[in-house]
Amino acid sequence: MASAPQANLPMFYNDLMPLNSRDHATWKAKNADAAPWLIGQHAIPLTAEEFPQAARHYPIIFASGDNPVPLALMGLNEGVNVFVDADGKVTQPIYIPAYVRRYPFLLAKLNPSSEELSLCFDPSADLLGESVDGQELFVDGQPSEATKAALGFCEQFEQAGQRTQAFIDELKKHDLLMEGEVAIQQEGNEQPFIYRGFQMINQEKLREMRGDVLRGWAQSGLLPLLYAHLFSLELISSIFGAQVQLGKGPIPAITLPA
């Protein structure tokens, strides 16, 4: 039922279809017991408010370039995710980023000239359909509680995305981001493995920040997010070790999605 993949779709999405009571009146949605869309995805977008939870499990970095999106590293190399198996089942009790939990739904503009967003889904995900054993999407032509919950989650995600952009704008305003580099020494190798291609907070500039700015960040909750990011970088060595254990590394480069 899915058409050819559309251009410029976000990560995971192969196609988008608007959800409506006319075409999907008898459709149902099931809860996924695996996330095959995570297979081979090593860097997952994060909202700023997720930093405290995500920092317990993943290194948090920022994409290189002019649009430094926060990312949770689930692997150090493109095509490697150390937290899911070959079937897409999560192998450890970890925090799952909201970007992952939102799938297969997404708010999107159906009319480029309008700011209105509509609830859409990826029909290639096989999580929605007439023959699916799950929760009804519509009841008597009206959105079911499951559909309302999906819509509410997507709306919350959009709002969190706007707050994350404000967070990024503040970092850029104070020129706090720098190109990152991490060296990992593996036993038996004289030369360390060097990982580049990402951005991180410049700790020297953070230490030199004016007191009134730091005080404002502490009051707004931004300052703890910066330290969550910095502390999470210690987990890069853990991801490195997991890749080695799985026989999927090391390869000395981080390649982040554009």
mmCIF file with all atom_site columns, C-alpha atoms in Angstrom, residues 71-235:
data_model
loop_
_atom_site.group_PDB
_atom_site.id
_atom_site.type_symbol
_atom_site.label_atom_id
_atom_site.label_alt_id
_atom_site.label_comp_id
_atom_site.label_asym_id
_atom_site.label_entity_id
_atom_site.label_seq_id
_atom_site.pdbx_PDB_ins_code
_atom_site.Cartn_x
_atom_site.Cartn_y
_atom_site.Cartn_z
_atom_site.occupancy
_atom_site.B_iso_or_equiv
_atom_site.pdbx_formal_charge
_atom_site.auth_seq_id
_atom_site.auth_comp_id
_atom_site.auth_asym_id
_atom_site.auth_atom_id
_atom_site.pdbx_PDB_model_num
ATOM 1   C CA . LEU A 1 71  ? 22.292  13.179 18.986 1.00 0.00 ? 71  LEU A CA 1
ATOM 2   C CA . ALA A 1 72  ? 22.411  10.083 21.166 1.00 0.00 ? 72  ALA A CA 1
ATOM 3   C CA . LEU A 1 73  ? 25.173  7.752  20.002 1.00 0.00 ? 73  LEU A CA 1
ATOM 4   C CA . MET A 1 74  ? 23.992  4.141  19.904 1.00 0.00 ? 74  MET A CA 1
ATOM 5   C CA . GLY A 1 75  ? 27.163  3.232  18.019 1.00 0.00 ? 75  GLY A CA 1
ATOM 6   C CA . LEU A 1 76  ? 30.372  4.992  17.048 1.00 0.00 ? 76  LEU A CA 1
ATOM 7   C CA . ASN A 1 77  ? 30.280  4.114  13.379 1.00 0.00 ? 77  ASN A CA 1
ATOM 8   C CA . GLU A 1 78  ? 27.744  4.380  10.621 1.00 0.00 ? 78  GLU A CA 1
ATOM 9   C CA . GLY A 1 79  ? 25.685  1.208  10.344 1.00 0.00 ? 79  GLY A CA 1
ATOM 10  C CA . VAL A 1 80  ? 26.392  0.052  13.923 1.00 0.00 ? 80  VAL A CA 1
ATOM 11  C CA . ASN A 1 81  ? 23.883  0.071  16.784 1.00 0.00 ? 81  ASN A CA 1
ATOM 12  C CA . VAL A 1 82  ? 25.124  -1.854 19.817 1.00 0.00 ? 82  VAL A CA 1
ATOM 13  C CA . PHE A 1 83  ? 21.756  -1.771 21.615 1.00 0.00 ? 83  PHE A CA 1
ATOM 14  C CA . VAL A 1 84  ? 19.603  -3.750 19.160 1.00 0.00 ? 84  VAL A CA 1
ATOM 15  C CA . ASP A 1 85  ? 19.954  -7.230 17.727 1.00 0.00 ? 85  ASP A CA 1
ATOM 16  C CA . ALA A 1 86  ? 19.506  -8.388 14.151 1.00 0.00 ? 86  ALA A CA 1
ATOM 17  C CA . ASP A 1 87  ? 15.707  -8.340 14.586 1.00 0.00 ? 87  ASP A CA 1
ATOM 18  C CA . GLY A 1 88  ? 15.618  -4.851 16.026 1.00 0.00 ? 88  GLY A CA 1
ATOM 19  C CA . LYS A 1 89  ? 14.945  -5.967 19.587 1.00 0.00 ? 89  LYS A CA 1
ATOM 20  C CA . VAL A 1 90  ? 16.491  -3.793 22.265 1.00 0.00 ? 90  VAL A CA 1
ATOM 21  C CA . THR A 1 91  ? 18.968  -5.955 24.159 1.00 0.00 ? 91  THR A CA 1
ATOM 22  C CA . GLN A 1 92  ? 19.409  -3.788 27.274 1.00 0.00 ? 92  GLN A CA 1
ATOM 23  C CA . PRO A 1 93  ? 17.146  -1.836 29.647 1.00 0.00 ? 93  PRO A CA 1
ATOM 24  C CA . ILE A 1 94  ? 17.878  1.616  28.234 1.00 0.00 ? 94  ILE A CA 1
ATOM 25  C CA . TYR A 1 95  ? 16.119  4.918  27.766 1.00 0.00 ? 95  TYR A CA 1
ATOM 26  C CA . ILE A 1 96  ? 14.465  4.997  24.334 1.00 0.00 ? 96  ILE A CA 1
ATOM 27  C CA . PRO A 1 97  ? 14.581  8.469  22.758 1.00 0.00 ? 97  PRO A CA 1
ATOM 28  C CA . ALA A 1 98  ? 11.246  10.107 21.967 1.00 0.00 ? 98  ALA A CA 1
ATOM 29  C CA . TYR A 1 99  ? 12.256  10.294 18.301 1.00 0.00 ? 99  TYR A CA 1
ATOM 30  C CA . VAL A 1 100 ? 12.222  6.485  18.234 1.00 0.00 ? 100 VAL A CA 1
ATOM 31  C CA . ARG A 1 101 ? 8.984   6.159  20.213 1.00 0.00 ? 101 ARG A CA 1
ATOM 32  C CA . ARG A 1 102 ? 7.178   8.578  17.904 1.00 0.00 ? 102 ARG A CA 1
ATOM 33  C CA . TYR A 1 103 ? 7.565   6.269  14.895 1.00 0.00 ? 103 TYR A CA 1
ATOM 34  C CA . PRO A 1 104 ? 5.572   5.463  12.723 1.00 0.00 ? 104 PRO A CA 1
ATOM 35  C CA . PHE A 1 105 ? 3.622   8.679  13.368 1.00 0.00 ? 105 PHE A CA 1
ATOM 36  C CA . LEU A 1 106 ? 4.694   12.197 12.430 1.00 0.00 ? 106 LEU A CA 1
ATOM 37  C CA . LEU A 1 107 ? 3.119   15.639 12.241 1.00 0.00 ? 107 LEU A CA 1
ATOM 38  C CA . ALA A 1 108 ? 3.527   17.093 8.766  1.00 0.00 ? 108 ALA A CA 1
ATOM 39  C CA . LYS A 1 109 ? 2.217   19.881 6.556  1.00 0.00 ? 109 LYS A CA 1
ATOM 40  C CA . LEU A 1 110 ? -0.179  18.644 3.893  1.00 0.00 ? 110 LEU A CA 1
ATOM 41  C CA . ASN A 1 111 ? -0.357  22.094 2.319  1.00 0.00 ? 111 ASN A CA 1
ATOM 42  C CA . PRO A 1 112 ? 2.958   23.954 1.932  1.00 0.00 ? 112 PRO A CA 1
ATOM 43  C CA . SER A 1 113 ? 1.117   27.292 2.114  1.00 0.00 ? 113 SER A CA 1
ATOM 44  C CA . SER A 1 114 ? -0.415  26.462 5.495  1.00 0.00 ? 114 SER A CA 1
ATOM 45  C CA . GLU A 1 115 ? 1.158   26.186 8.924  1.00 0.00 ? 115 GLU A CA 1
ATOM 46  C CA . GLU A 1 116 ? -1.337  23.502 9.949  1.00 0.00 ? 116 GLU A CA 1
ATOM 47  C CA . LEU A 1 117 ? 0.151   20.124 10.823 1.00 0.00 ? 117 LEU A CA 1
ATOM 48  C CA . SER A 1 118 ? -1.671  16.832 10.290 1.00 0.00 ? 118 SER A CA 1
ATOM 49  C CA . LEU A 1 119 ? -1.076  13.437 11.858 1.00 0.00 ? 119 LEU A CA 1
ATOM 50  C CA . CYS A 1 120 ? 0.607   11.184 9.320  1.00 0.00 ? 120 CYS A CA 1
ATOM 51  C CA . PHE A 1 121 ? 2.216   7.757  9.451  1.00 0.00 ? 121 PHE A CA 1
ATOM 52  C CA . ASP A 1 122 ? 4.689   5.619  7.559  1.00 0.00 ? 122 ASP A CA 1
ATOM 53  C CA . PRO A 1 123 ? 2.672   2.852  5.842  1.00 0.00 ? 123 PRO A CA 1
ATOM 54  C CA . SER A 1 124 ? 5.826   0.839  5.232  1.00 0.00 ? 124 SER A CA 1
ATOM 55  C CA . ALA A 1 125 ? 6.189   0.172  8.969  1.00 0.00 ? 125 ALA A CA 1
ATOM 56  C CA . ASP A 1 126 ? 3.535   -2.598 9.030  1.00 0.00 ? 126 ASP A CA 1
ATOM 57  C CA . LEU A 1 127 ? 2.385   -1.359 12.434 1.00 0.00 ? 127 LEU A CA 1
ATOM 58  C CA . LEU A 1 128 ? -0.975  -0.085 11.177 1.00 0.00 ? 128 LEU A CA 1
ATOM 59  C CA . GLY A 1 129 ? -3.567  -1.781 8.995  1.00 0.00 ? 129 GLY A CA 1
ATOM 60  C CA . GLU A 1 130 ? -6.924  -3.534 8.703  1.00 0.00 ? 130 GLU A CA 1
ATOM 61  C CA . SER A 1 131 ? -5.485  -6.948 9.493  1.00 0.00 ? 131 SER A CA 1
ATOM 62  C CA . VAL A 1 132 ? -3.295  -5.731 12.365 1.00 0.00 ? 132 VAL A CA 1
ATOM 63  C CA . ASP A 1 133 ? -4.117  -7.096 15.807 1.00 0.00 ? 133 ASP A CA 1
ATOM 64  C CA . GLY A 1 134 ? -4.141  -3.994 17.955 1.00 0.00 ? 134 GLY A CA 1
ATOM 65  C CA . GLN A 1 135 ? -6.022  -0.896 19.043 1.00 0.00 ? 135 GLN A CA 1
ATOM 66  C CA . GLU A 1 136 ? -8.633  0.718  16.829 1.00 0.00 ? 136 GLU A CA 1
ATOM 67  C CA . LEU A 1 137 ? -7.649  4.043  15.290 1.00 0.00 ? 137 LEU A CA 1
ATOM 68  C CA . PHE A 1 138 ? -11.219 5.286  14.863 1.00 0.00 ? 138 PHE A CA 1
ATOM 69  C CA . VAL A 1 139 ? -14.465 4.567  16.700 1.00 0.00 ? 139 VAL A CA 1
ATOM 70  C CA . ASP A 1 140 ? -17.724 5.652  15.040 1.00 0.00 ? 140 ASP A CA 1
ATOM 71  C CA . GLY A 1 141 ? -15.753 7.852  12.691 1.00 0.00 ? 141 GLY A CA 1
ATOM 72  C CA . GLN A 1 142 ? -13.947 9.680  15.503 1.00 0.00 ? 142 GLN A CA 1
ATOM 73  C CA . PRO A 1 143 ? -10.314 9.348  16.611 1.00 0.00 ? 143 PRO A CA 1
ATOM 74  C CA . SER A 1 144 ? -9.893  6.632  19.239 1.00 0.00 ? 144 SER A CA 1
ATOM 75  C CA . GLU A 1 145 ? -8.020  7.104  22.484 1.00 0.00 ? 145 GLU A CA 1
ATOM 76  C CA . ALA A 1 146 ? -4.991  5.447  20.848 1.00 0.00 ? 146 ALA A CA 1
ATOM 77  C CA . THR A 1 147 ? -5.050  7.973  18.004 1.00 0.00 ? 147 THR A CA 1
ATOM 78  C CA . LYS A 1 148 ? -5.499  10.877 20.413 1.00 0.00 ? 148 LYS A CA 1
ATOM 79  C CA . ALA A 1 149 ? -2.531  9.607  22.410 1.00 0.00 ? 149 ALA A CA 1
ATOM 80  C CA . ALA A 1 150 ? -0.377  9.376  19.267 1.00 0.00 ? 150 ALA A CA 1
ATOM 81  C CA . LEU A 1 151 ? -1.403  12.885 18.247 1.00 0.00 ? 151 LEU A CA 1
ATOM 82  C CA . GLY A 1 152 ? -0.675  14.227 21.727 1.00 0.00 ? 152 GLY A CA 1
ATOM 83  C CA . PHE A 1 153 ? 2.754   12.603 21.787 1.00 0.00 ? 153 PHE A CA 1
ATOM 84  C CA . CYS A 1 154 ? 3.637   14.059 18.380 1.00 0.00 ? 154 CYS A CA 1
ATOM 85  C CA . GLU A 1 155 ? 2.465   17.515 19.492 1.00 0.00 ? 155 GLU A CA 1
ATOM 86  C CA . GLN A 1 156 ? 4.596   17.278 22.630 1.00 0.00 ? 156 GLN A CA 1
ATOM 87  C CA . PHE A 1 157 ? 7.560   16.205 20.502 1.00 0.00 ? 157 PHE A CA 1
ATOM 88  C CA . GLU A 1 158 ? 7.125   19.232 18.216 1.00 0.00 ? 158 GLU A CA 1
ATOM 89  C CA . GLN A 1 159 ? 7.016   21.533 21.234 1.00 0.00 ? 159 GLN A CA 1
ATOM 90  C CA . ALA A 1 160 ? 10.121  19.873 22.687 1.00 0.00 ? 160 ALA A CA 1
ATOM 91  C CA . GLY A 1 161 ? 11.806  20.371 19.322 1.00 0.00 ? 161 GLY A CA 1
ATOM 92  C CA . GLN A 1 162 ? 11.100  24.101 19.468 1.00 0.00 ? 162 GLN A CA 1
ATOM 93  C CA . ARG A 1 163 ? 12.567  24.298 22.970 1.00 0.00 ? 163 ARG A CA 1
ATOM 94  C CA . THR A 1 164 ? 15.597  22.347 21.758 1.00 0.00 ? 164 THR A CA 1
ATOM 95  C CA . GLN A 1 165 ? 16.114  24.844 18.943 1.00 0.00 ? 165 GLN A CA 1
ATOM 96  C CA . ALA A 1 166 ? 16.039  27.670 21.495 1.00 0.00 ? 166 ALA A CA 1
ATOM 97  C CA . PHE A 1 167 ? 18.652  25.727 23.506 1.00 0.00 ? 167 PHE A CA 1
ATOM 98  C CA . ILE A 1 168 ? 20.856  25.378 20.406 1.00 0.00 ? 168 ILE A CA 1
ATOM 99  C CA . ASP A 1 169 ? 20.411  29.056 19.579 1.00 0.00 ? 169 ASP A CA 1
ATOM 100 C CA . GLU A 1 170 ? 21.669  29.940 23.067 1.00 0.00 ? 170 GLU A CA 1
ATOM 101 C CA . LEU A 1 171 ? 24.756  27.765 22.608 1.00 0.00 ? 171 LEU A CA 1
ATOM 102 C CA . LYS A 1 172 ? 25.478  29.365 19.243 1.00 0.00 ? 172 LYS A CA 1
ATOM 103 C CA . LYS A 1 173 ? 24.909  32.847 20.641 1.00 0.00 ? 173 LYS A CA 1
ATOM 104 C CA . HIS A 1 174 ? 27.718  32.289 23.142 1.00 0.00 ? 174 HIS A CA 1
ATOM 105 C CA . ASP A 1 175 ? 29.873  30.300 20.691 1.00 0.00 ? 175 ASP A CA 1
ATOM 106 C CA . LEU A 1 176 ? 29.974  27.365 23.113 1.00 0.00 ? 176 LEU A CA 1
ATOM 107 C CA . LEU A 1 177 ? 30.220  24.571 20.542 1.00 0.00 ? 177 LEU A CA 1
ATOM 108 C CA . MET A 1 178 ? 33.537  23.292 19.241 1.00 0.00 ? 178 MET A CA 1
ATOM 109 C CA . GLU A 1 179 ? 34.643  20.478 16.969 1.00 0.00 ? 179 GLU A CA 1
ATOM 110 C CA . GLY A 1 180 ? 35.052  17.365 19.087 1.00 0.00 ? 180 GLY A CA 1
ATOM 111 C CA . GLU A 1 181 ? 37.746  14.734 19.161 1.00 0.00 ? 181 GLU A CA 1
ATOM 112 C CA . VAL A 1 182 ? 37.984  11.616 21.303 1.00 0.00 ? 182 VAL A CA 1
ATOM 113 C CA . ALA A 1 183 ? 40.994  9.292  21.492 1.00 0.00 ? 183 ALA A CA 1
ATOM 114 C CA . ILE A 1 184 ? 40.492  5.734  22.747 1.00 0.00 ? 184 ILE A CA 1
ATOM 115 C CA . GLN A 1 185 ? 43.458  3.544  23.544 1.00 0.00 ? 185 GLN A CA 1
ATOM 116 C CA . GLN A 1 186 ? 42.792  -0.141 22.925 1.00 0.00 ? 186 GLN A CA 1
ATOM 117 C CA . GLU A 1 187 ? 44.955  -2.743 24.586 1.00 0.00 ? 187 GLU A CA 1
ATOM 118 C CA . GLY A 1 188 ? 47.349  -4.283 22.083 1.00 0.00 ? 188 GLY A CA 1
ATOM 119 C CA . ASN A 1 189 ? 47.358  -1.243 19.795 1.00 0.00 ? 189 ASN A CA 1
ATOM 120 C CA . GLU A 1 190 ? 50.051  1.379  20.094 1.00 0.00 ? 190 GLU A CA 1
ATOM 121 C CA . GLN A 1 191 ? 48.076  4.046  18.268 1.00 0.00 ? 191 GLN A CA 1
ATOM 122 C CA . PRO A 1 192 ? 44.784  5.283  19.770 1.00 0.00 ? 192 PRO A CA 1
ATOM 123 C CA . PHE A 1 193 ? 41.599  5.293  17.733 1.00 0.00 ? 193 PHE A CA 1
ATOM 124 C CA . ILE A 1 194 ? 40.588  8.884  17.031 1.00 0.00 ? 194 ILE A CA 1
ATOM 125 C CA . TYR A 1 195 ? 36.913  9.801  16.617 1.00 0.00 ? 195 TYR A CA 1
ATOM 126 C CA . ARG A 1 196 ? 35.965  13.094 15.015 1.00 0.00 ? 196 ARG A CA 1
ATOM 127 C CA . GLY A 1 197 ? 33.092  14.560 13.006 1.00 0.00 ? 197 GLY A CA 1
ATOM 128 C CA . PHE A 1 198 ? 30.927  15.901 15.835 1.00 0.00 ? 198 PHE A CA 1
ATOM 129 C CA . GLN A 1 199 ? 30.595  18.932 18.070 1.00 0.00 ? 199 GLN A CA 1
ATOM 130 C CA . MET A 1 200 ? 30.710  19.269 21.828 1.00 0.00 ? 200 MET A CA 1
ATOM 131 C CA . ILE A 1 201 ? 30.628  21.969 24.483 1.00 0.00 ? 201 ILE A CA 1
ATOM 132 C CA . ASN A 1 202 ? 33.849  23.939 24.820 1.00 0.00 ? 202 ASN A CA 1
ATOM 133 C CA . GLN A 1 203 ? 34.584  23.486 28.528 1.00 0.00 ? 203 GLN A CA 1
ATOM 134 C CA . GLU A 1 204 ? 37.159  26.284 28.593 1.00 0.00 ? 204 GLU A CA 1
ATOM 135 C CA . LYS A 1 205 ? 34.610  28.796 27.315 1.00 0.00 ? 205 LYS A CA 1
ATOM 136 C CA . LEU A 1 206 ? 32.019  27.422 29.725 1.00 0.00 ? 206 LEU A CA 1
ATOM 137 C CA . ARG A 1 207 ? 34.381  28.015 32.659 1.00 0.00 ? 207 ARG A CA 1
ATOM 138 C CA . GLU A 1 208 ? 34.969  31.581 31.472 1.00 0.00 ? 208 GLU A CA 1
ATOM 139 C CA . MET A 1 209 ? 31.276  32.399 31.051 1.00 0.00 ? 209 MET A CA 1
ATOM 140 C CA . ARG A 1 210 ? 30.051  35.443 32.951 1.00 0.00 ? 210 ARG A CA 1
ATOM 141 C CA . GLY A 1 211 ? 28.454  34.800 36.309 1.00 0.00 ? 211 GLY A CA 1
ATOM 142 C CA . ASP A 1 212 ? 25.147  36.447 35.436 1.00 0.00 ? 212 ASP A CA 1
ATOM 143 C CA . VAL A 1 213 ? 24.827  34.244 32.327 1.00 0.00 ? 213 VAL A CA 1
ATOM 144 C CA . LEU A 1 214 ? 25.587  31.085 34.323 1.00 0.00 ? 214 LEU A CA 1
ATOM 145 C CA . ARG A 1 215 ? 23.118  32.143 36.995 1.00 0.00 ? 215 ARG A CA 1
ATOM 146 C CA . GLY A 1 216 ? 20.414  32.597 34.348 1.00 0.00 ? 216 GLY A CA 1
ATOM 147 C CA . TRP A 1 217 ? 21.210  29.190 32.863 1.00 0.00 ? 217 TRP A CA 1
ATOM 148 C CA . ALA A 1 218 ? 21.028  27.571 36.293 1.00 0.00 ? 218 ALA A CA 1
ATOM 149 C CA . GLN A 1 219 ? 17.623  29.138 36.911 1.00 0.00 ? 219 GLN A CA 1
ATOM 150 C CA . SER A 1 220 ? 16.281  28.156 33.487 1.00 0.00 ? 220 SER A CA 1
ATOM 151 C CA . GLY A 1 221 ? 17.598  24.584 33.727 1.00 0.00 ? 221 GLY A CA 1
ATOM 152 C CA . LEU A 1 222 ? 19.982  24.947 30.805 1.00 0.00 ? 222 LEU A CA 1
ATOM 153 C CA . LEU A 1 223 ? 23.175  24.557 32.850 1.00 0.00 ? 223 LEU A CA 1
ATOM 154 C CA . PRO A 1 224 ? 22.394  20.992 34.053 1.00 0.00 ? 224 PRO A CA 1
ATOM 155 C CA . LEU A 1 225 ? 21.801  20.010 30.412 1.00 0.00 ? 225 LEU A CA 1
ATOM 156 C CA . LEU A 1 226 ? 25.299  21.163 29.482 1.00 0.00 ? 226 LEU A CA 1
ATOM 157 C CA . TYR A 1 227 ? 26.843  19.048 32.214 1.00 0.00 ? 227 TYR A CA 1
ATOM 158 C CA . ALA A 1 228 ? 24.665  16.060 31.324 1.00 0.00 ? 228 ALA A CA 1
ATOM 159 C CA . HIS A 1 229 ? 26.148  16.267 27.822 1.00 0.00 ? 229 HIS A CA 1
ATOM 160 C CA . LEU A 1 230 ? 29.714  16.618 29.106 1.00 0.00 ? 230 LEU A CA 1
ATOM 161 C CA . PHE A 1 231 ? 29.429  13.755 31.608 1.00 0.00 ? 231 PHE A CA 1
ATOM 162 C CA . SER A 1 232 ? 27.826  11.512 28.972 1.00 0.00 ? 232 SER A CA 1
ATOM 163 C CA . LEU A 1 233 ? 30.952  11.699 26.789 1.00 0.00 ? 233 LEU A CA 1
ATOM 164 C CA . GLU A 1 234 ? 32.609  9.256  29.197 1.00 0.00 ? 234 GLU A CA 1
ATOM 165 C CA . LEU A 1 235 ? 30.287  6.599  27.723 1.00 0.00 ? 235 LEU A CA 1
#
